[in-house]
Structure formats: C-alpha cells, structure tokens
Short mmCIF file of C-alpha atoms in Angstrom, two decimals:
data_model
loop_
_atom_site.label_atom_id
_atom_site.label_comp_id
_atom_site.label_asym_id
_atom_site.label_seq_id
_atom_site.Cartn_x
_atom_site.Cartn_y
_atom_site.Cartn_z
CA UNK A 1 30.88 18.59 4.57
CA UNK A 2 29.95 17.34 8.04
CA UNK A 3 26.75 15.39 8.74
CA UNK A 4 25.63 14.75 12.35
CA UNK A 5 22.51 12.80 13.34
CA UNK A 6 20.51 14.74 15.96
CA UNK A 7 17.34 12.63 16.20
CA UNK A 8 16.62 8.94 15.82
CA UNK A 9 13.23 8.23 17.34
CA UNK A 10 10.78 5.78 15.85
CA UNK A 11 10.42 6.79 12.21
CA UNK A 12 11.66 10.34 12.80
CA UNK A 13 15.17 11.38 11.81
CA UNK A 14 16.98 14.71 11.94
CA UNK A 15 20.48 15.72 10.82
CA UNK A 16 22.66 18.81 10.97
CA UNK A 17 24.72 19.41 7.87
CA UNK A 18 27.66 21.81 7.84
CA UNK A 19 28.80 23.01 4.43
CA UNK A 20 32.09 24.87 4.50
CA UNK A 21 32.51 28.24 2.86
CA UNK A 22 35.47 26.73 1.00
CA UNK A 23 33.20 24.13 -0.60
CA UNK A 24 30.70 26.78 -1.71
CA UNK A 25 33.50 28.99 -3.11
CA UNK A 26 34.88 26.03 -5.02
CA UNK A 27 31.52 25.48 -6.69
CA UNK A 28 31.31 29.16 -7.60
CA UNK A 29 34.75 29.05 -9.19
CA UNK A 30 33.83 25.98 -11.27
CA UNK A 31 30.63 27.65 -12.44
CA UNK A 32 32.51 30.85 -13.39
CA UNK A 33 34.87 28.81 -15.57
CA UNK A 34 31.89 27.24 -17.34
CA UNK A 35 30.12 30.55 -17.74
CA UNK A 36 33.00 32.75 -18.85
CA UNK A 37 33.27 31.47 -22.45
CA UNK A 38 29.61 32.37 -23.04
CA UNK A 39 29.65 35.91 -21.58
CA UNK A 40 29.54 39.00 -23.77
CA UNK A 41 30.83 42.30 -22.33
CA UNK A 42 31.59 45.57 -24.14
CA UNK A 43 35.32 45.96 -24.65
CA UNK A 44 36.04 42.23 -24.62
CA UNK A 45 35.88 39.54 -27.24
CA UNK A 46 33.38 36.80 -26.50
CA UNK A 47 34.93 34.23 -24.15
CA UNK A 48 37.74 36.61 -23.11
CA UNK A 49 36.02 38.36 -20.21
CA UNK A 50 38.14 38.02 -17.05
CA UNK A 51 36.77 35.59 -14.45
CA UNK A 52 36.70 38.28 -11.74
CA UNK A 53 34.40 40.45 -13.90
CA UNK A 54 32.13 37.49 -14.69
CA UNK A 55 31.87 36.76 -10.99
CA UNK A 56 31.14 40.38 -10.20
CA UNK A 57 28.33 40.47 -12.77
CA UNK A 58 26.63 37.29 -11.60
CA UNK A 59 27.84 36.89 -7.99
CA UNK A 60 24.47 36.73 -6.25
CA UNK A 61 23.02 34.17 -8.64
CA UNK A 62 26.23 32.11 -8.60
CA UNK A 63 26.33 32.05 -4.81
CA UNK A 64 22.67 31.02 -4.56
CA UNK A 65 23.13 28.24 -7.10
CA UNK A 66 26.25 27.02 -5.36
CA UNK A 67 24.53 27.00 -2.00
CA UNK A 68 21.43 25.21 -3.35
CA UNK A 69 23.46 22.53 -5.11
CA UNK A 70 25.61 22.01 -2.00
CA UNK A 71 22.52 21.59 0.19
CA UNK A 72 20.94 19.20 -2.35
CA UNK A 73 24.12 17.15 -2.41
CA UNK A 74 24.19 17.12 1.39
CA UNK A 75 20.59 15.90 1.63
CA UNK A 76 21.18 13.18 -0.97
CA UNK A 77 24.40 12.09 0.77
CA UNK A 78 22.59 11.97 4.13
CA UNK A 79 19.86 9.76 2.68
CA UNK A 80 22.32 7.50 0.86
CA UNK A 81 24.88 7.16 3.68
CA UNK A 82 22.21 6.28 6.24
CA UNK A 83 20.24 4.09 3.79
CA UNK A 84 17.06 6.05 4.49
CA UNK A 85 13.72 5.60 2.71
CA UNK A 86 11.94 8.97 3.12
CA UNK A 87 8.18 8.70 3.61
CA UNK A 88 7.65 12.30 2.45
CA UNK A 89 9.80 15.11 1.15
CA UNK A 90 12.41 16.05 3.79
CA UNK A 91 12.11 19.44 5.52
CA UNK A 92 15.26 21.46 4.84
CA UNK A 93 16.05 24.66 6.80
CA UNK A 94 19.03 26.98 6.36
CA UNK A 95 20.12 28.33 9.72
CA UNK A 96 19.24 31.94 10.42
CA UNK A 97 21.97 34.51 9.94
CA UNK A 98 23.75 32.85 7.01
CA UNK A 99 25.92 35.22 4.99
CA UNK A 100 27.99 34.69 1.86
CA UNK A 101 31.53 33.69 2.69
CA UNK A 102 30.54 31.84 5.85
CA UNK A 103 29.92 28.19 6.54
CA UNK A 104 26.30 27.11 5.94
CA UNK A 105 24.46 25.14 8.61
CA UNK A 106 21.44 23.17 7.41
CA UNK A 107 18.89 21.17 9.41
CA UNK A 108 17.21 18.22 7.68
CA UNK A 109 14.13 16.60 9.24
CA UNK A 110 12.24 13.66 7.76
CA UNK A 111 10.21 10.57 8.46
CA UNK A 112 11.26 7.23 7.02
CA UNK A 113 9.24 4.30 5.84
CA UNK A 114 8.96 1.44 8.32
CA UNK A 115 10.71 -1.84 7.87
CA UNK A 116 7.97 -4.25 6.82
CA UNK A 117 8.65 -7.99 7.08
CA UNK A 118 8.05 -9.62 3.72
CA UNK A 119 4.32 -10.45 3.82
CA UNK A 120 3.18 -14.00 3.21
CA UNK A 121 0.84 -14.26 0.27
CA UNK A 122 0.30 -18.00 0.23
CA UNK A 123 -2.52 -18.33 2.79
CA UNK A 124 -5.09 -15.92 1.38
CA UNK A 125 -8.58 -17.33 0.95
CA UNK A 126 -11.31 -15.43 -0.88
CA UNK A 127 -14.89 -15.96 -2.00
CA UNK A 128 -15.86 -14.68 -5.43
CA UNK A 129 -19.53 -13.72 -5.62
CA UNK A 130 -20.62 -14.05 -9.25
CA UNK A 131 -23.77 -12.76 -10.96
CA UNK A 132 -24.91 -13.99 -14.34
CA UNK A 133 -26.14 -11.47 -16.91
CA UNK A 134 -29.31 -13.44 -17.62
CA UNK A 135 -31.74 -12.91 -20.48
CA UNK A 136 -34.27 -11.04 -18.36
CA UNK A 137 -31.65 -8.49 -17.26
CA UNK A 138 -30.47 -7.98 -20.82
CA UNK A 139 -34.05 -7.47 -22.08
CA UNK A 140 -34.75 -4.92 -19.33
CA UNK A 141 -31.58 -3.06 -20.32
CA UNK A 142 -32.62 -3.18 -23.98
CA UNK A 143 -36.02 -1.66 -23.21
CA UNK A 144 -34.47 1.10 -21.10
CA UNK A 145 -32.03 1.82 -23.93
CA UNK A 146 -34.93 2.04 -26.38
CA UNK A 147 -36.71 4.47 -24.09
CA UNK A 148 -33.59 6.65 -23.96
CA UNK A 149 -33.68 6.88 -27.76
CA UNK A 150 -37.11 8.47 -27.79
CA UNK A 151 -37.73 11.45 -30.04
CA UNK A 152 -40.15 14.31 -29.54
CA UNK A 153 -42.71 15.44 -32.09
CA UNK A 154 -44.67 18.70 -32.13
CA UNK A 155 -48.11 18.26 -30.59
CA UNK A 156 -51.32 20.01 -31.58
CA UNK A 157 -51.60 23.54 -30.20
CA UNK A 158 -54.58 22.38 -28.14
CA UNK A 159 -52.55 19.63 -26.47
CA UNK A 160 -52.04 20.22 -22.73
CA UNK A 161 -48.55 19.38 -21.49
CA UNK A 162 -48.23 16.41 -19.18
CA UNK A 163 -45.42 14.64 -17.39
CA UNK A 164 -43.15 13.07 -20.02
CA UNK A 165 -43.87 15.75 -22.62
CA UNK A 166 -41.23 18.27 -23.67
CA UNK A 167 -41.78 22.03 -23.70
CA UNK A 168 -39.74 24.61 -25.59
CA UNK A 169 -39.75 27.73 -23.46
CA UNK A 170 -38.54 31.31 -23.32
CA UNK A 171 -38.13 32.67 -19.80
CA UNK A 172 -36.80 35.49 -17.66
CA UNK A 173 -36.24 35.15 -13.94
CA UNK A 174 -36.58 37.89 -11.34
CA UNK A 175 -35.88 38.32 -7.66
CA UNK A 176 -37.85 41.09 -5.98
CA UNK A 177 -38.99 42.10 -9.46
CA UNK A 178 -35.41 42.60 -10.71
CA UNK A 179 -33.90 40.36 -13.43
CA UNK A 180 -30.78 38.49 -12.32
CA UNK A 181 -27.71 37.32 -14.18
CA UNK A 182 -28.17 33.95 -15.88
CA UNK A 183 -31.94 34.00 -15.42
CA UNK A 184 -32.91 34.51 -19.06
CA UNK A 185 -33.12 31.95 -21.87
CA UNK A 186 -34.83 31.27 -25.19
CA UNK A 187 -35.90 28.04 -26.84
CA UNK A 188 -34.81 25.83 -23.96
CA UNK A 189 -36.13 22.28 -24.20
CA UNK A 190 -37.25 20.77 -20.92
CA UNK A 191 -38.86 17.35 -20.39
CA UNK A 192 -41.51 17.66 -17.69
CA UNK A 193 -40.77 15.35 -14.80
CA UNK A 194 -37.06 15.13 -15.56
CA UNK A 195 -36.14 17.16 -12.49
CA UNK A 196 -33.63 19.28 -14.43
CA UNK A 197 -35.00 22.58 -13.13
CA UNK A 198 -35.28 23.84 -9.59
CA UNK A 199 -38.07 22.22 -7.54
CA UNK A 200 -41.57 23.29 -8.51
CA UNK A 201 -40.65 24.82 -11.88
CA UNK A 202 -41.65 21.95 -14.13
CA UNK A 203 -44.82 21.17 -12.20
CA UNK A 204 -46.23 24.61 -12.99
CA UNK A 205 -45.99 23.92 -16.73
CA UNK A 206 -48.17 20.82 -16.56
CA UNK A 207 -51.54 21.45 -18.21
CA UNK A 208 -50.30 24.39 -20.25
CA UNK A 209 -50.47 24.67 -24.06
CA UNK A 210 -48.36 26.19 -26.82
CA UNK A 211 -48.24 30.03 -26.69
CA UNK A 212 -49.40 30.10 -23.06
CA UNK A 213 -47.75 32.66 -20.80
CA UNK A 214 -47.03 31.37 -17.30
CA UNK A 215 -45.78 33.10 -14.18
CA UNK A 216 -43.75 30.46 -12.37
CA UNK A 217 -43.07 31.01 -8.67
CA UNK A 218 -40.24 29.09 -7.03
CA UNK A 219 -37.74 29.24 -4.17
CA UNK A 220 -34.08 28.57 -4.89
CA UNK A 221 -32.65 25.73 -2.74
CA UNK A 222 -30.38 26.63 0.17
CA UNK A 223 -27.54 24.69 -1.48
CA UNK A 224 -27.95 26.37 -4.87
CA UNK A 225 -24.68 26.96 -6.69
CA UNK A 226 -25.11 30.77 -6.86
CA UNK A 227 -24.62 32.38 -3.47
CA UNK A 228 -26.77 35.43 -4.23
CA UNK A 229 -29.77 33.21 -5.07
CA UNK A 230 -29.61 30.65 -2.26
CA UNK A 231 -32.97 30.43 -0.49
CA UNK A 232 -34.40 33.37 -2.46
CA UNK A 233 -38.00 33.53 -3.74
CA UNK A 234 -38.10 34.13 -7.49
CA UNK A 235 -40.56 34.44 -10.35
CA UNK A 236 -40.05 33.41 -13.97
CA UNK A 237 -42.01 34.91 -16.87
CA UNK A 238 -42.38 31.88 -19.13
CA UNK A 239 -43.71 31.65 -22.67
CA UNK A 240 -44.33 28.13 -23.97
CA UNK A 241 -43.34 28.14 -27.61
CA UNK A 242 -44.20 24.52 -28.32
CA UNK A 243 -45.36 21.35 -26.59
CA UNK A 244 -43.88 18.08 -27.88
CA UNK A 245 -44.90 14.50 -27.22
CA UNK A 246 -42.53 11.58 -26.98
CA UNK A 247 -42.27 8.89 -29.61
CA UNK A 248 -40.59 5.92 -27.96
CA UNK A 249 -38.27 3.96 -30.17
CA UNK A 250 -39.07 0.28 -30.66
CA UNK A 251 -36.36 -2.20 -29.79
CA UNK A 252 -36.01 -3.86 -33.22
CA UNK A 253 -33.67 -4.24 -36.16
CA UNK A 254 -34.64 -0.84 -37.54
CA UNK A 255 -33.49 0.96 -34.37
CA UNK A 256 -30.23 -1.00 -34.28
CA UNK A 257 -29.48 -0.38 -37.98
CA UNK A 258 -30.11 3.35 -37.47
CA UNK A 259 -27.22 3.19 -35.03
CA UNK A 260 -24.93 1.55 -37.62
CA UNK A 261 -25.30 -1.98 -36.24
CA UNK A 262 -26.24 -5.13 -38.14
CA UNK A 263 -29.41 -5.69 -36.16
CA UNK A 264 -31.03 -6.00 -32.76
CA UNK A 265 -29.05 -9.14 -31.84
CA UNK A 266 -25.78 -7.24 -32.11
CA UNK A 267 -27.19 -4.44 -29.91
CA UNK A 268 -28.38 -7.03 -27.41
CA UNK A 269 -24.88 -8.55 -27.37
CA UNK A 270 -23.28 -5.14 -26.74
CA UNK A 271 -25.64 -4.43 -23.88
CA UNK A 272 -24.93 -7.88 -22.38
CA UNK A 273 -21.22 -7.11 -22.51
CA UNK A 274 -21.77 -3.84 -20.65
CA UNK A 275 -23.83 -5.55 -17.98
CA UNK A 276 -21.18 -8.27 -17.55
CA UNK A 277 -18.48 -5.62 -17.23
CA UNK A 278 -20.50 -3.80 -14.54
CA UNK A 279 -21.19 -7.04 -12.63
CA UNK A 280 -17.54 -8.04 -12.83
CA UNK A 281 -16.67 -4.68 -11.37
CA UNK A 282 -18.99 -5.27 -8.41
CA UNK A 283 -17.50 -8.75 -7.92
CA UNK A 284 -13.98 -7.30 -7.93
CA UNK A 285 -14.96 -4.56 -5.47
CA UNK A 286 -16.25 -7.13 -2.99
CA UNK A 287 -13.21 -9.38 -3.38
CA UNK A 288 -10.79 -6.47 -3.02
CA UNK A 289 -12.42 -5.33 0.19
CA UNK A 290 -12.24 -8.80 1.66
CA UNK A 291 -8.63 -9.03 0.62
CA UNK A 292 -7.75 -5.71 2.25
CA UNK A 293 -9.56 -6.76 5.39
CA UNK A 294 -7.42 -9.87 5.61
CA UNK A 295 -4.22 -7.92 5.06
CA UNK A 296 -5.20 -5.27 7.57
CA UNK A 297 -6.04 -7.92 10.22
CA UNK A 298 -2.76 -9.77 9.82
CA UNK A 299 -0.29 -6.88 9.68
CA UNK A 300 0.35 -4.17 12.26
CA UNK A 301 3.33 -1.80 12.09
CA UNK A 302 4.07 1.82 12.77
CA UNK A 303 3.25 4.24 9.97
CA UNK A 304 4.70 7.69 9.27
CA UNK A 305 2.58 10.40 10.99
CA UNK A 306 2.98 12.86 8.10
CA UNK A 307 1.51 10.32 5.66
CA UNK A 308 -1.38 9.68 8.04
CA UNK A 309 -1.99 13.40 8.40
CA UNK A 310 -2.00 13.89 4.65
CA UNK A 311 -4.49 11.04 4.19
CA UNK A 312 -6.65 12.28 7.06
CA UNK A 313 -6.76 15.79 5.62
CA UNK A 314 -7.95 14.38 2.30
CA UNK A 315 -10.71 12.40 4.02
CA UNK A 316 -11.68 15.38 6.13
CA UNK A 317 -11.86 17.72 3.15
CA UNK A 318 -14.23 15.36 1.37
CA UNK A 319 -16.41 15.05 4.46
CA UNK A 320 -16.61 18.83 4.81
CA UNK A 321 -17.77 19.15 1.21
CA UNK A 322 -20.44 16.50 1.78
CA UNK A 323 -21.57 18.03 5.08
CA UNK A 324 -22.10 21.34 3.32
CA UNK A 325 -24.67 19.62 1.08
CA UNK A 326 -26.69 18.15 3.96
CA UNK A 327 -30.05 19.59 5.03
CA UNK A 328 -28.48 20.58 8.32
CA UNK A 329 -24.77 21.31 7.63
CA UNK A 330 -24.09 22.35 11.22
CA UNK A 331 -25.40 19.07 12.59
CA UNK A 332 -23.45 17.04 10.01
CA UNK A 333 -20.21 18.86 10.91
CA UNK A 334 -20.79 18.28 14.62
CA UNK A 335 -21.19 14.54 13.99
CA UNK A 336 -17.96 14.64 12.01
CA UNK A 337 -16.15 16.28 14.92
CA UNK A 338 -17.57 13.76 17.37
CA UNK A 339 -16.16 10.92 15.23
CA UNK A 340 -12.89 12.52 14.29
CA UNK A 341 -10.80 9.84 15.98
CA UNK A 342 -12.51 7.12 13.94
CA UNK A 343 -11.70 8.93 10.73
CA UNK A 344 -8.07 9.22 11.79
CA UNK A 345 -8.01 5.45 12.38
CA UNK A 346 -9.27 5.00 8.84
CA UNK A 347 -6.40 7.19 7.58
CA UNK A 348 -3.93 5.00 9.50
CA UNK A 349 -5.47 1.89 7.94
CA UNK A 350 -5.24 3.31 4.44
CA UNK A 351 -1.61 4.33 4.83
CA UNK A 352 -0.67 0.96 6.35
CA UNK A 353 -2.42 -0.94 3.55
CA UNK A 354 -0.77 1.28 0.96
CA UNK A 355 2.67 0.56 2.33
CA UNK A 356 1.87 -3.12 2.65
CA UNK A 357 0.69 -3.40 -0.97
CA UNK A 358 3.78 -1.51 -2.08
CA UNK A 359 6.02 -3.96 -0.21
CA UNK A 360 4.21 -6.94 -1.71
CA UNK A 361 4.50 -5.50 -5.19
CA UNK A 362 8.21 -4.73 -4.89
CA UNK A 363 8.96 -8.10 -3.33
CA UNK A 364 7.27 -9.91 -6.20
CA UNK A 365 8.40 -7.86 -9.17
CA UNK A 366 5.10 -6.10 -9.87
CA UNK A 367 5.73 -3.13 -12.14
CA UNK A 368 3.93 -0.50 -14.21
CA UNK A 369 5.58 -0.58 -17.62
CA UNK A 370 6.76 2.52 -19.46
CA UNK A 371 4.07 1.95 -22.05
CA UNK A 372 1.37 1.79 -19.35
CA UNK A 373 2.77 4.93 -17.74
CA UNK A 374 2.66 6.77 -21.07
CA UNK A 375 -0.97 5.74 -21.42
CA UNK A 376 -1.77 7.06 -17.93
CA UNK A 377 -0.11 10.39 -18.69
CA UNK A 378 -2.02 10.80 -21.96
CA UNK A 379 -5.31 9.91 -20.31
CA UNK A 380 -4.75 12.39 -17.48
CA UNK A 381 -3.71 15.08 -19.98
CA UNK A 382 -7.15 14.91 -21.55
CA UNK A 383 -8.54 16.63 -18.47
CA UNK A 384 -6.80 19.83 -19.55
CA UNK A 385 -7.30 22.26 -22.36
CA UNK A 386 -5.55 21.23 -25.59
CA UNK A 387 -3.02 24.06 -25.29
CA UNK A 388 -2.07 22.93 -21.76
CA UNK A 389 -1.73 19.20 -22.31
CA UNK A 390 1.93 19.23 -23.36
CA UNK A 391 2.81 21.29 -20.27
CA UNK A 392 1.08 18.69 -18.11
CA UNK A 393 3.05 15.86 -19.78
CA UNK A 394 6.31 17.73 -19.19
CA UNK A 395 5.37 18.40 -15.56
CA UNK A 396 4.77 14.69 -14.91
CA UNK A 397 7.99 13.73 -16.69
CA UNK A 398 10.00 16.21 -14.58
CA UNK A 399 8.37 15.67 -11.19
CA UNK A 400 9.00 12.18 -9.81
CA UNK A 401 6.52 12.61 -6.94
CA UNK A 402 3.71 13.63 -9.30
CA UNK A 403 4.53 10.70 -11.58
CA UNK A 404 4.38 8.32 -8.60
CA UNK A 405 0.96 9.65 -7.59
CA UNK A 406 -0.34 9.16 -11.11
CA UNK A 407 1.11 5.65 -11.25
CA UNK A 408 -0.15 4.54 -7.82
CA UNK A 409 -3.73 3.48 -8.67
CA UNK A 410 -2.64 1.24 -11.56
CA UNK A 411 0.21 -0.15 -9.43
CA UNK A 412 -2.26 -1.00 -6.66
CA UNK A 413 -4.60 -2.72 -9.11
CA UNK A 414 -1.74 -4.83 -10.45
CA UNK A 415 -0.69 -5.85 -6.92
CA UNK A 416 -4.31 -6.74 -6.10
CA UNK A 417 -4.52 -8.85 -9.30
CA UNK A 418 -1.29 -10.56 -8.29
CA UNK A 419 -2.79 -11.42 -4.89
CA UNK A 420 -6.02 -12.64 -6.51
CA UNK A 421 -3.95 -15.04 -8.61
CA UNK A 422 -2.16 -16.29 -5.48
CA UNK A 423 -5.31 -16.66 -3.39
CA UNK A 424 -7.41 -19.80 -2.98
CA UNK A 425 -10.70 -18.58 -4.52
CA UNK A 426 -14.05 -20.30 -4.23
CA UNK A 427 -16.91 -19.21 -6.48
CA UNK A 428 -20.49 -18.63 -5.39
CA UNK A 429 -23.40 -17.70 -7.65
CA UNK A 430 -25.61 -14.95 -6.22
CA UNK A 431 -28.13 -12.40 -7.42
CA UNK A 432 -27.18 -8.81 -8.07
CA UNK A 433 -29.17 -7.77 -5.04
CA UNK A 434 -27.24 -10.18 -2.85
CA UNK A 435 -23.91 -8.96 -4.20
CA UNK A 436 -24.80 -5.30 -3.65
CA UNK A 437 -26.06 -6.17 -0.14
CA UNK A 438 -22.70 -7.82 0.61
CA UNK A 439 -20.81 -4.75 -0.53
CA UNK A 440 -23.07 -2.50 1.49
CA UNK A 441 -22.60 -4.67 4.57
CA UNK A 442 -18.86 -4.41 4.09
CA UNK A 443 -19.21 -0.62 3.84
CA UNK A 444 -21.17 -0.47 7.10
CA UNK A 445 -18.71 -2.77 8.85
CA UNK A 446 -15.81 -0.57 7.76
CA UNK A 447 -17.45 2.82 8.26
CA UNK A 448 -19.55 2.38 11.37
CA UNK A 449 -17.93 4.12 14.35
CA UNK A 450 -17.50 2.12 17.49
CA UNK A 451 -20.23 3.79 19.51
CA UNK A 452 -22.66 5.45 17.10
CA UNK A 453 -24.00 5.12 13.63
CA UNK A 454 -22.21 7.13 10.98
CA UNK A 455 -24.25 9.55 8.87
CA UNK A 456 -25.11 8.04 5.48
CA UNK A 457 -23.13 10.64 3.61
CA UNK A 458 -19.88 9.55 5.21
CA UNK A 459 -19.63 6.24 3.45
CA UNK A 460 -18.01 7.72 0.39
CA UNK A 461 -14.94 8.90 2.22
CA UNK A 462 -14.49 5.61 4.02
CA UNK A 463 -15.09 3.05 1.31
CA UNK A 464 -12.27 0.54 1.23
CA UNK A 465 -12.50 0.77 -2.56
CA UNK A 466 -10.75 4.06 -2.16
CA UNK A 467 -7.83 2.45 -0.39
CA UNK A 468 -4.76 3.90 -1.93
CA UNK A 469 -1.13 2.81 -2.09
CA UNK A 470 0.17 5.87 -0.36
CA UNK A 471 2.86 6.66 -2.86
CA UNK A 472 2.96 2.98 -3.72
CA UNK A 473 6.22 3.10 -5.63
CA UNK A 474 8.36 5.53 -3.68
CA UNK A 475 9.63 8.34 -5.82
CA UNK A 476 13.10 9.72 -5.28
CA UNK A 477 13.14 12.84 -3.12
CA UNK A 478 12.57 16.08 -4.97
CA UNK A 479 15.29 18.67 -5.06
CA UNK A 480 15.23 20.28 -1.64
CA UNK A 481 14.27 23.93 -1.64
CA UNK A 482 16.44 26.06 0.66
CA UNK A 483 14.87 28.80 2.75
CA UNK A 484 16.12 30.82 5.68
CA UNK A 485 14.73 29.90 9.10
CA UNK A 486 12.08 29.77 10.38
CA UNK A 487 10.54 28.96 7.00
CA UNK A 488 10.96 25.33 5.94
CA UNK A 489 10.86 23.52 2.61
CA UNK A 490 7.94 21.31 3.59
CA UNK A 491 7.03 18.23 1.60
CA UNK A 492 3.72 19.80 0.60
CA UNK A 493 5.35 22.77 -1.15
CA UNK A 494 4.28 23.28 -4.74
CA UNK A 495 6.76 22.11 -7.37
CA UNK A 496 8.96 24.74 -8.91
CA UNK A 497 7.48 24.04 -12.34
CA UNK A 498 3.99 25.42 -12.66
CA UNK A 499 1.18 23.00 -13.17
CA UNK A 500 -0.88 23.34 -16.33
CA UNK A 501 -4.00 25.40 -16.11
CA UNK A 502 -6.96 23.60 -14.70
CA UNK A 503 -9.72 22.20 -16.81
CA UNK A 504 -12.04 24.59 -18.58
CA UNK A 505 -14.87 25.59 -16.29
CA UNK A 506 -18.20 24.08 -17.22
CA UNK A 507 -20.43 26.17 -19.44
CA UNK A 508 -22.39 28.68 -17.41
CA UNK A 509 -25.57 27.13 -16.14
CA UNK A 510 -28.95 28.72 -16.57
CA UNK A 511 -30.17 29.91 -13.17
CA UNK A 512 -33.39 27.94 -13.52
CA UNK A 513 -31.42 24.68 -13.56
CA UNK A 514 -30.45 22.85 -10.43
#
C-alpha cells in the first residue's frame, strides 16, 4: 500500500492511496479459508467444498468486501501515520475504471481540526445576576395554579355563553358549501376566549344558549397547516349542546389534599421550588452568554469550512421555517438574504466556540460518564415508538458520530460548569424584569447585524444559548464508504444502519383548530 500526500493547505488535506491487486487477492484468499468450512454444496460434505468452488460461488461479494476493508485500512493508516484529527468524515473516492484484478487507486480528502493553544481559564470574571423567589411571586403563582384547576359545571339552559364559559359543540365545516376532511366533530369542549379555534370562531358563540344552532363564518389563516384550506372562506354549522360555567378552585388545604399533598403549605413549597429552578435557569443563561462572549473575544483561530457550512445550513433552515410563518414571507426571506454574511459569521463563532470548549474540556479531564451516556440514550429513545426504541439504542451504540452528537450538549454543559467553578464570580441581586432585560440586551447585541436591525423572528436562530460544541468530543471516523468516481462518500451520507422510525405523528387535528 502506497500513500502520497497531494494537498496540505490550511486545514485541508488530500492523499492518494494505491492498493495493490496482490493485497486485495490476499484478503480474498484469507476470507475463502474462513468461509469454506461453513459452506454447503450438493455433492460435498460440509466443510469439504474446494476453495476454488467457494470463490466461484461468492467471488463478487468477496472482492467487494476485500476492496472495502483495504480502503478502510488505508484511510485509517493515513489518519494514524499523519496524526490527523478529522473535522468531518473524510471523502473517499475510488478512481474511475477500477476492475477486479487491478490495483485500486483511492483519493481521500478531508479537513482537520486546528491546533488550539491550551486556553487559559484562570482570568475569567463573571457577574451572577440573582433573583429571589419572594412571597409575592409565590402567591401569584399559587393563584394562577388554582385558576388552572377550575372545573366547569352545566349552566341553566337560559344562560347565555360569555368569555370564560365552556361550550360543548357539534359542528360540520364547509368550503363553497362542500364538507371538507377533518371539518366535522361532536361533543367538542371549547372555552370561549381560549384562542384554540381559528380566529373569529369562538367570538360567534358568545351570547348563544344551549341547543342554539349557529352558522359560523370564518376565514382560514394563510399559514394554516392544511394547504387546501389556507386563506379559504368557510362556514361551520354548529349546534351548542351545553353551556358550562367555570368554578374556580380555591387555593386552600382542600385543593392541595385533593392532589395527594399534605396541605397548601406543601403545594406552596413545590411552586416555590419550580420558580427558583426557572430563575436559576435564567441566571445560568445570562452567565453562559457572558462566558462565551469572553471566550470568543480572546480566541481567534481558523475553523474547518465544512463544519461552518454545516452549522450555517442548520441556522438557515431554521430561519427559512420562521420566515414562512411571517405575515410577509417574501419580505422576511429578502431580509435574510441581505444579512446572509452576518449569519455565516454567527456559524463561524459557534464552530469556534464549540472547538474551544472541547479543547478546554479535554485539557482538564471533563468527561461524560458511561452512566450519564446511558441516561441520555434512554431519554432520547423515548421520542420514538416503543417498538422502535431498541433499534434507536443499537443505532447510537454502533454509530460513533451519532453518539458524539447526542453526548455533545451534556459535555458542553459540564465544560461550562467547570469554567463557572474556575471563574471569579460576583453576585448581584436584581429583579426578574432586570434579569430578562439583560438577557434580551445580550440577544440584541449578538444578533443585530452591523448595518440594520434584524427581524424579531431571527433571534431564535442566533441565541448564544444555542451555542453548540460542534462535535465536542471528536468521534472516530466512520467506516469509509467506497464509491466509483465521480460519486464521493461525503461526511453527510446516511449511516448504513437505518435509523429507527420517526416519532408517531400527532393525532389528526380538527380543521376548526389553529
């Protein structure tokens, strides 16, 4: 096997690998010897089939396996001998015109991770904005919780429905006088003013009584989730079966005991704990963003273009989905295009921070334990149907890259916690409004393009909270797929093992709902 470097430019590397026909034949011969004892053929006892007949029976498969294993060994040897750290899966191309019995020429192209000087973590200074879960906040939360526990009771038939009441309705929707799929329902409970149904529907039930028949006229929104109904005028024949009035639960021991608690004080304590957890999350978000800003400002190094492109594509896909939901999608998309360079800069920042956090973690012994990884796998498996969960677990266990992607968020959090512990932190008591304003200001500082204001919808894609360790713990390269030129085994190719089926689709929505 001969390996020749053909490109060494920045983070890009390319190599030509020549695998001799003799090497491939040797692998085939070894495989035939392993296979022969297991082959059954009429006229021969098991294990006594001549090697030449075994080879004749399975020649194509044996040659392909031998070639693939030779290429894989060549790629691994190239990476090991040159002490490379691939940023993404190498591209592997078998030269055009290859035939069995000839030498195989393979081209390997890849980008490597940059050499990052060990970052200093001793001079980080952070301010921790803290909010107390005071008694007033807890009591407000308790009252809201009590309101959410309200129950509805049947009202007198003469009672006219008002906002806050609940109606049980039968309905059938029509467009141009023709019923449409999903437009019929019976006994549906709808609280007036909840906004669950398409605009204007609930308003037309206000003032109606039990047994009233109502012709509701509405227009489906332009962004409705059924293409055939978008922007269409529709009518609904509605019969109100019953009007119900709300009975708001009282925040007392009786309500708490009905929930299996000892009393209202225990419920109050649980709600306080939830509020504290939420406030701590906001505090952490603000600290993390300030930390990442410091790291980004003090480190500048070249990043692999393929990693940037992958990150940018993810950002861009999210922006396109959000633009489609705007009142003027075309205008939103034009603004995106005008600010495309800014979004690419954000992708560069995210990749650089990801590599930097990875380097800090590896330099300081930060790890995700096997127990933690098992927990992550089981949690992720819950997204799938019960019959597909084991397949998902096996997929993660067999695919190192997929495992690294699943591990990355927890790994990043552990590195961030490590840096928090190292930092000089000063505490400052603030109100919730002040903390949220600080986070929003950080958002605007990060997301605002240099020359013009970014559309409000764009903040989600740019939030530093979404900073990811781009493959924080580098996974070993996957087995390289071999294809004839010009096709290449790109890093983004799907794994050979099929992924489990996606989550069950949500139950079909009634057309009257948003």
